[in-house]
PDB file of C-alpha atoms in Angstrom:
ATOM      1  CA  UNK A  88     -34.817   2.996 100.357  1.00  0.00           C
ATOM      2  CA  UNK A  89     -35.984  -0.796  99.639  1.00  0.00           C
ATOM      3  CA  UNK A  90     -39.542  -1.539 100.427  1.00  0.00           C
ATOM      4  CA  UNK A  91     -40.936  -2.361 103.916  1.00  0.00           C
ATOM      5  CA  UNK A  92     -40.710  -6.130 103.403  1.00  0.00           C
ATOM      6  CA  UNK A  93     -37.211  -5.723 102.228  1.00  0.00           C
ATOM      7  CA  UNK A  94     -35.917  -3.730 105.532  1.00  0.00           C
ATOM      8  CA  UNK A  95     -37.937  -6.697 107.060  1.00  0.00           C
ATOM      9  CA  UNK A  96     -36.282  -9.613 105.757  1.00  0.00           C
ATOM     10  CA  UNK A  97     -33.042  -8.037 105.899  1.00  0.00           C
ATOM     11  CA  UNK A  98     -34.015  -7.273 109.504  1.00  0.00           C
ATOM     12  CA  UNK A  99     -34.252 -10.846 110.365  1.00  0.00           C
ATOM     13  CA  UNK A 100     -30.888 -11.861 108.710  1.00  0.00           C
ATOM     14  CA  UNK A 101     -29.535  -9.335 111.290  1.00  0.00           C
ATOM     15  CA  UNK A 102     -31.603 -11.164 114.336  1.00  0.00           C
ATOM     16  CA  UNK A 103     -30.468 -14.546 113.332  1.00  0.00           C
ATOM     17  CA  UNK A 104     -27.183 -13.396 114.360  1.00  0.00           C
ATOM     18  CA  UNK A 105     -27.917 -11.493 117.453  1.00  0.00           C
ATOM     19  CA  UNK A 106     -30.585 -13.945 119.159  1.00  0.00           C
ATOM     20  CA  UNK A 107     -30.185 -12.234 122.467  1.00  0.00           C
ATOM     21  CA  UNK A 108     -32.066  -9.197 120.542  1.00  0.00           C
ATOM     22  CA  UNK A 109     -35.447  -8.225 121.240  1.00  0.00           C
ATOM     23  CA  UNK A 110     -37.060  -9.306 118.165  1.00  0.00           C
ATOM     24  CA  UNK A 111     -40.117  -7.393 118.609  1.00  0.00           C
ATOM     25  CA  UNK A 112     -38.606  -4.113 119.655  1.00  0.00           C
ATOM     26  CA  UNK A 113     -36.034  -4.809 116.949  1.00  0.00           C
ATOM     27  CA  UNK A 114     -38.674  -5.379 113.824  1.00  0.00           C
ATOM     28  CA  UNK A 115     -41.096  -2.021 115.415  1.00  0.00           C
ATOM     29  CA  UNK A 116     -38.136  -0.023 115.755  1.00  0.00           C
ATOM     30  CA  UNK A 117     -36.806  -1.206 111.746  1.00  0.00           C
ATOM     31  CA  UNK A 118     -40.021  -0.393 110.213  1.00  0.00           C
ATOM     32  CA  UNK A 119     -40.729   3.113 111.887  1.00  0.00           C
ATOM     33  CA  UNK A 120     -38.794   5.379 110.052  1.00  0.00           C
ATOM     34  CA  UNK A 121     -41.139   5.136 107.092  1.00  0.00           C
ATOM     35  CA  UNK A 122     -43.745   6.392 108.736  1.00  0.00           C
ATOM     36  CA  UNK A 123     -42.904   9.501 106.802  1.00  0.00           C
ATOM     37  CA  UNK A 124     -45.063   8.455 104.322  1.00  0.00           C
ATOM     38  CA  UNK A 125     -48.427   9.305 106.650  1.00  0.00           C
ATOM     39  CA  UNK A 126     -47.000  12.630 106.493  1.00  0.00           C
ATOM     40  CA  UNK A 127     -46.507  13.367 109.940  1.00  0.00           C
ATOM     41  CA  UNK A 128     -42.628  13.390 110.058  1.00  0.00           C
ATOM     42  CA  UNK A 129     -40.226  14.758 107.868  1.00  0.00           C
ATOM     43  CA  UNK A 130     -37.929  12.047 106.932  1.00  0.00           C
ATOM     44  CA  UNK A 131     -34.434  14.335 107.643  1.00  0.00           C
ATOM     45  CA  UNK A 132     -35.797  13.793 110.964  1.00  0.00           C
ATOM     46  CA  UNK A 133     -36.892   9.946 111.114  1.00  0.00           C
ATOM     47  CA  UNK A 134     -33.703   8.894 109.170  1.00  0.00           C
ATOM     48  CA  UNK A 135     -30.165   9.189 110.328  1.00  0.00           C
ATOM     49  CA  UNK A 136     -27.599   9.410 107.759  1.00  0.00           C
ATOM     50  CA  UNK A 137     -23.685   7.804 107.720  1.00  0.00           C
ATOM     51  CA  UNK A 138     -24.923   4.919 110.147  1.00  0.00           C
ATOM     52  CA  UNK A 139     -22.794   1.540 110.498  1.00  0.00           C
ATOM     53  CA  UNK A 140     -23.721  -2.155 111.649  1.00  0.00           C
ATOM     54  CA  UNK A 141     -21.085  -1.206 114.494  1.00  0.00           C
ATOM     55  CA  UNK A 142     -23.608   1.769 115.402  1.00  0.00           C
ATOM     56  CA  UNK A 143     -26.662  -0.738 115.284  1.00  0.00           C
ATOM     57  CA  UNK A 144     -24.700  -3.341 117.749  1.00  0.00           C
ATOM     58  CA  UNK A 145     -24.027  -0.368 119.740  1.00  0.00           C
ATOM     59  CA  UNK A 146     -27.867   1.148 119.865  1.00  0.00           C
ATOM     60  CA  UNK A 147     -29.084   1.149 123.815  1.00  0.00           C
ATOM     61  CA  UNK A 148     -32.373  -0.581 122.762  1.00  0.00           C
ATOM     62  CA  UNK A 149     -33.546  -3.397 120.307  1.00  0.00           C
ATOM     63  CA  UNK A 150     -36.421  -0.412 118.759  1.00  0.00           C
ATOM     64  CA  UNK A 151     -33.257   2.001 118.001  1.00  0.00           C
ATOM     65  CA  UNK A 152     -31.189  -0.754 116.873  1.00  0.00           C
ATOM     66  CA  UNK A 153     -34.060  -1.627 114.262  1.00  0.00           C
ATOM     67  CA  UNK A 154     -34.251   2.318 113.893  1.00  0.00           C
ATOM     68  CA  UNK A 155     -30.885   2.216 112.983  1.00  0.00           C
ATOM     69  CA  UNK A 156     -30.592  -0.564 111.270  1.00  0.00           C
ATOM     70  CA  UNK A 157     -33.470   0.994 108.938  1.00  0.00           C
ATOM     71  CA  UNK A 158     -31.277   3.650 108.121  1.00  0.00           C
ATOM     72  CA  UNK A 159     -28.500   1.475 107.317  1.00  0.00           C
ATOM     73  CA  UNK A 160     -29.927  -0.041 104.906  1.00  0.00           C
ATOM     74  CA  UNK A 161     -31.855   2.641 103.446  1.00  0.00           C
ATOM     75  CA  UNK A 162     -27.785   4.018 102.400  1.00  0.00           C
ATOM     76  CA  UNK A 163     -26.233   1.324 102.030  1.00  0.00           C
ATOM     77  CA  UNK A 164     -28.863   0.144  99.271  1.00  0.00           C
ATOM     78  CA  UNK A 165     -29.205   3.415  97.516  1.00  0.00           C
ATOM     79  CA  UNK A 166     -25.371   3.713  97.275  1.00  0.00           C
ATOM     80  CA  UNK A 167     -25.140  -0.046  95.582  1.00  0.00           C
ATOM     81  CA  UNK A 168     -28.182   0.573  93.776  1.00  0.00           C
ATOM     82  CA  UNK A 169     -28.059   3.581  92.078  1.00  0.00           C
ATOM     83  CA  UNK A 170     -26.669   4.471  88.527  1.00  0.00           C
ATOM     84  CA  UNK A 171     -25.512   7.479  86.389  1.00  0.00           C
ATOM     85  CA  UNK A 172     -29.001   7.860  85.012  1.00  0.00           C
ATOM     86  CA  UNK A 173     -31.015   6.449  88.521  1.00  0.00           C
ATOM     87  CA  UNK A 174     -29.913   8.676  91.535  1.00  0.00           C
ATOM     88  CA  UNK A 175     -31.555   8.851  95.193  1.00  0.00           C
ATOM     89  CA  UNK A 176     -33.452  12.544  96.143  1.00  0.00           C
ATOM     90  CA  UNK A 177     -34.333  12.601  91.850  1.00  0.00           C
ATOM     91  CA  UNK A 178     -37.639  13.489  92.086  1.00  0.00           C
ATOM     92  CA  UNK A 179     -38.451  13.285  88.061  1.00  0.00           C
ATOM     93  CA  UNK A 180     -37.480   9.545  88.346  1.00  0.00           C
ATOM     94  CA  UNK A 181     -39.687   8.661  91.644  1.00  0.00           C
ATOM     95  CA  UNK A 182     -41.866   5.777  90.032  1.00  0.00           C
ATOM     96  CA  UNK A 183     -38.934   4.065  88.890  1.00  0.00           C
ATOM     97  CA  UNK A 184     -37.251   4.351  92.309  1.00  0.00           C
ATOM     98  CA  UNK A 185     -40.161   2.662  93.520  1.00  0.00           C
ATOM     99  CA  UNK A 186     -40.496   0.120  90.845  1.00  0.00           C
ATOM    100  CA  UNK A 187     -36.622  -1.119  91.468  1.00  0.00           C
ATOM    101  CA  UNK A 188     -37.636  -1.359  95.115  1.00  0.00           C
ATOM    102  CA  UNK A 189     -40.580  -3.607  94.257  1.00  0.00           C
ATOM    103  CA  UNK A 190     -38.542  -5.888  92.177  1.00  0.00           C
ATOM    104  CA  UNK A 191     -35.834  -5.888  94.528  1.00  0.00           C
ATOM    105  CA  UNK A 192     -38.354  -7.088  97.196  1.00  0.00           C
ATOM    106  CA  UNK A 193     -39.774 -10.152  94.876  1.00  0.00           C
ATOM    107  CA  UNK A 194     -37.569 -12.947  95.842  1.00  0.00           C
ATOM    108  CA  UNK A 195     -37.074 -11.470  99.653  1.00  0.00           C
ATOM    109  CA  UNK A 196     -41.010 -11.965  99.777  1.00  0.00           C
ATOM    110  CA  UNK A 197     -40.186 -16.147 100.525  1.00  0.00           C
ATOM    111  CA  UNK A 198     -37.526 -15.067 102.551  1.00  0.00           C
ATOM    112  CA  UNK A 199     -39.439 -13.354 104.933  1.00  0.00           C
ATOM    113  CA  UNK A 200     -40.572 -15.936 107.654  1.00  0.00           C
ATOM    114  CA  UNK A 201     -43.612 -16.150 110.718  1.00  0.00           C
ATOM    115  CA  UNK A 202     -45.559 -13.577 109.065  1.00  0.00           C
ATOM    116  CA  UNK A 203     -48.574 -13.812 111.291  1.00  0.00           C
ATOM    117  CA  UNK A 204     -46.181 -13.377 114.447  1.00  0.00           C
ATOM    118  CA  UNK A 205     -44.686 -10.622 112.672  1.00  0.00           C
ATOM    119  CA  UNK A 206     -48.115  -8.616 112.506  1.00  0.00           C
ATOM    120  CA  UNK A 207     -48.976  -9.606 116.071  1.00  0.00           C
ATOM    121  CA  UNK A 208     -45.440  -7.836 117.324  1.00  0.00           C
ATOM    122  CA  UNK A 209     -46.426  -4.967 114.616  1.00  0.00           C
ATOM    123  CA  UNK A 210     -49.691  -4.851 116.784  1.00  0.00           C
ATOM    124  CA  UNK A 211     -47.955  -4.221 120.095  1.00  0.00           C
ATOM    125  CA  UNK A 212     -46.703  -1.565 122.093  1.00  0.00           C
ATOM    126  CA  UNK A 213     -46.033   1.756 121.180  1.00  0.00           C
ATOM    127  CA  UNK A 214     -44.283   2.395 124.502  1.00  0.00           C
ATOM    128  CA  UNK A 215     -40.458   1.891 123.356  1.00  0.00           C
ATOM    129  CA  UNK A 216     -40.555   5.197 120.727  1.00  0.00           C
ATOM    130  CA  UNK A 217     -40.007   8.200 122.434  1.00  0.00           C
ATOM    131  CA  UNK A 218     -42.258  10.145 120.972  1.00  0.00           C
ATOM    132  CA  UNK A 219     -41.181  13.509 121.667  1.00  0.00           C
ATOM    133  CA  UNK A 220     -38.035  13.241 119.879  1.00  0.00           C
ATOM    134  CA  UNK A 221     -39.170  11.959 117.055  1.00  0.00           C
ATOM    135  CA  UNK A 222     -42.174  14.617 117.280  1.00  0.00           C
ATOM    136  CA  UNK A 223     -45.062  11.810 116.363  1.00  0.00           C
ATOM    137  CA  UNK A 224     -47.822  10.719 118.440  1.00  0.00           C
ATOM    138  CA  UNK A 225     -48.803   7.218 119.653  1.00  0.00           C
ATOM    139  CA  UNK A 226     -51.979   7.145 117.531  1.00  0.00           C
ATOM    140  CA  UNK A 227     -49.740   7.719 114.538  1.00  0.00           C
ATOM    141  CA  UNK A 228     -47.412   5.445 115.503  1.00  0.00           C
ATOM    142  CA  UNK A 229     -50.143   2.717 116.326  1.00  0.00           C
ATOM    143  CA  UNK A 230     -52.110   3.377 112.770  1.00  0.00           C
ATOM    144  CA  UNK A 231     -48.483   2.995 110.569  1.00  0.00           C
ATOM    145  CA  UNK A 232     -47.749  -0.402 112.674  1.00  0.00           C
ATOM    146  CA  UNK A 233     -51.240  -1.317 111.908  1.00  0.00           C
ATOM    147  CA  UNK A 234     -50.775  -0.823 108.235  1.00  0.00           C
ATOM    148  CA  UNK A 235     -47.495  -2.106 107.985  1.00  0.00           C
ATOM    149  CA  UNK A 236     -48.816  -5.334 110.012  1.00  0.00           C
ATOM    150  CA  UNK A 237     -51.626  -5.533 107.309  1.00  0.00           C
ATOM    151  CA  UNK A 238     -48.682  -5.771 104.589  1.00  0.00           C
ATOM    152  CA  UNK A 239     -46.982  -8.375 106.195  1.00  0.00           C
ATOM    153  CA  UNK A 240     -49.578 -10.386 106.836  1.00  0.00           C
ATOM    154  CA  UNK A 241     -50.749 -10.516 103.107  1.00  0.00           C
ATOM    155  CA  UNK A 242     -49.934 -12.603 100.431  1.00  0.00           C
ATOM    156  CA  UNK A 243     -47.081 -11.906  99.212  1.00  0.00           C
ATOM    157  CA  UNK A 244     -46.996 -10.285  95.210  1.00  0.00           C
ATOM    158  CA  UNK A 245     -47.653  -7.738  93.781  1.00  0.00           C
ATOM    159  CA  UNK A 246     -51.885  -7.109  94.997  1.00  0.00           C
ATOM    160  CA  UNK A 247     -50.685  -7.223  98.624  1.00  0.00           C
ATOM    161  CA  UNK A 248     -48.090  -3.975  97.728  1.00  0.00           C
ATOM    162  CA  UNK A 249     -50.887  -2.390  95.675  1.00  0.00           C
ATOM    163  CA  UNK A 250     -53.203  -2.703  98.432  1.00  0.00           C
ATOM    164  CA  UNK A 251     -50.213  -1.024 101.088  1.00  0.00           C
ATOM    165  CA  UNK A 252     -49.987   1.999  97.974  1.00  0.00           C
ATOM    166  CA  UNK A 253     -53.574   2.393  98.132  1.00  0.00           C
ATOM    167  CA  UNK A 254     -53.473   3.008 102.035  1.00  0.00           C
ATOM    168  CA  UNK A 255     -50.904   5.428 101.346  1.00  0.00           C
ATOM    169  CA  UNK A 256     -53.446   7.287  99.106  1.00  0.00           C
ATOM    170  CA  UNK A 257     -51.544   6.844  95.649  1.00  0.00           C
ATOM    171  CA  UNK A 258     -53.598   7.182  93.048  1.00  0.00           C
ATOM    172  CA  UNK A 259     -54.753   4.615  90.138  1.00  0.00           C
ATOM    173  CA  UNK A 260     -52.476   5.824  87.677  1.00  0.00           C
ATOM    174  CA  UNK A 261     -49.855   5.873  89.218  1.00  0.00           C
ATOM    175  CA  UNK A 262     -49.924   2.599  90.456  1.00  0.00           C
ATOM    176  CA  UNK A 263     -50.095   1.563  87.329  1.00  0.00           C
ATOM    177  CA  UNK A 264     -47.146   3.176  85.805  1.00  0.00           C
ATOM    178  CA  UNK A 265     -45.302   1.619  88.765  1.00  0.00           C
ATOM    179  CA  UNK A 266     -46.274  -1.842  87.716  1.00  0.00           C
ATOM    180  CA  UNK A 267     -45.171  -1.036  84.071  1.00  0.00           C
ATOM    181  CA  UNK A 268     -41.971   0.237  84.966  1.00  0.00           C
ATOM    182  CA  UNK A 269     -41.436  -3.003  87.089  1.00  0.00           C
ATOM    183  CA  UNK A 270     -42.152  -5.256  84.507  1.00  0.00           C
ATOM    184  CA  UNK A 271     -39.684  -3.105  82.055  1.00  0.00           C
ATOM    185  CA  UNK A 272     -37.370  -3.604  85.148  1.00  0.00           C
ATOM    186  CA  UNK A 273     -38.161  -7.860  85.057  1.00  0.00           C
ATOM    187  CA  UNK A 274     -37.513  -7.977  81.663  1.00  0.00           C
ATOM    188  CA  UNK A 275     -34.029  -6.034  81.801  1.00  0.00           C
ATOM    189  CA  UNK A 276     -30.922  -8.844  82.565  1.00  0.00           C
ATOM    190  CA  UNK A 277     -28.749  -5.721  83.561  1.00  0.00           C
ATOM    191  CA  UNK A 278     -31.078  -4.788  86.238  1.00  0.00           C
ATOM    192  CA  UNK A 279     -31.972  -8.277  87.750  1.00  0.00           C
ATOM    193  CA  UNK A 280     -28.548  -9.009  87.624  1.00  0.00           C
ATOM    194  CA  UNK A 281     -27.779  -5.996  89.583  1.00  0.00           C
ATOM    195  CA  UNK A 282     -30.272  -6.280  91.856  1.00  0.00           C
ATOM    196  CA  UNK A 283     -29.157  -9.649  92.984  1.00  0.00           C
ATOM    197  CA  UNK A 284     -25.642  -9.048  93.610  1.00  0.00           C
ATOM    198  CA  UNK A 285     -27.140  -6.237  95.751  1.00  0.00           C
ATOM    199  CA  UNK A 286     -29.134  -8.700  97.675  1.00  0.00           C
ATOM    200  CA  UNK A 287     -26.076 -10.830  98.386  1.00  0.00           C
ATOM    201  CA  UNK A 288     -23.553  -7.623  99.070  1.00  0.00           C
ATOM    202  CA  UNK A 289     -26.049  -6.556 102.180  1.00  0.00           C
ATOM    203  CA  UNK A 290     -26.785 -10.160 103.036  1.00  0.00           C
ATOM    204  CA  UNK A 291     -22.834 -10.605 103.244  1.00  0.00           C
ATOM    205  CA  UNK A 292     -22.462  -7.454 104.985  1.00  0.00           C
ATOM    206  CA  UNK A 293     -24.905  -8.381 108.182  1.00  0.00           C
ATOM    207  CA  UNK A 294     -23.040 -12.127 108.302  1.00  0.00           C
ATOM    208  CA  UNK A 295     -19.813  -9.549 108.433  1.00  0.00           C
ATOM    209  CA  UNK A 296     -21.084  -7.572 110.945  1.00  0.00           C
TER     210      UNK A 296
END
């Protein structure tokens, strides 16, 4: 559920505390389950739900221990996130699901550290996702990296995001209304306040773990 950047920095709270992790693997594997969004996967199928940090210790590789981690995240966040009127899966409220995410990201943005290193291992091999299970192909897999990579390695803010939106073929206007309802989101204490106690309740959970 949070934004690319967010799974990422969140990612690397995780490998501080497992150094023995393959950080590569680890980050490929953490950012691949959105590769939904080039329409080539369902996301039922890229994203595993009820996950734990005990299954992510457990995974037999650092790329489905980032997989799984991913997925962690993505329901732990929407569970601490959402609200009566703000629930995951409700399509009518989409842009402001994406607008929370992009606000929740802001101060994770300094957070998230060796950027250029970070694209490099975004740039590398494909050879770790087993492809027929997850029913993609390597030149899909290669082109989402690429993009992701791209992301990364931008300033961060806002342009950088717009740019990554853009790649994903959304439109103008809707764009736009995303950056309005973020703003409306800045400007709301409830919200900010929110959001940061649920960017110290996962960054407590990982030191737990």
């Amino acid at each position: 559920m949070p934004t690319l950047t967010a799974h990422v920095a969140h990612a690397q709270d995780w490998l501080r505390r497992h150094p023995d992790t393959d950080e590569a693997a680890f980050i490929r594997g953490t950012v691949f389950p959105d590769i939904r969004y080039l329409g080539v996967i369902k996301r039922a199928l890229s994203h595993t739900s009820g996950l734990t940090l005990a299954d992510v210790a457990a995974a037999p590789t650092a790329w489905e221990a980032g997989r799984r981690f991913h997925c962690w995240l993505d329901d732990a966040w929407a569970t601490q996130v959402a609200t009566p009127e703000l629930q995951p899966g409700d399509s009518a409220r989409r842009l402001t699901w994406i607008a929370v995410k992009l606000v929740y990201e802001e101060p994770l943005e300094a957070a998230v550290y060796d950027r250029a290193s970070l694209a490099a291992m975004l740039l590398g091999a494909t050879d770790e996702v087993p492809l027929v299970e997850w029913q993609v192909k390597a030149a899909e897999v290669q082109h989402w990296q690429k993009l992701v990579a791209e992301l990364l390695a931008g300033t961060p803010g806002i342009k950088t995001q717009v740019e990554f939106f853009k790649a994903l073929k959304f439109d103008d206007v809707v764009i736009s209304r995303i950056e309005e309802l973020a703003a409306e989101i800045r400007a709301t204490p409830a919200w900010t306040q929110r959001l940061e106690q649920v960017r110290w309740w996962v960054t407590s959970e990982i030191e737990r773990a």
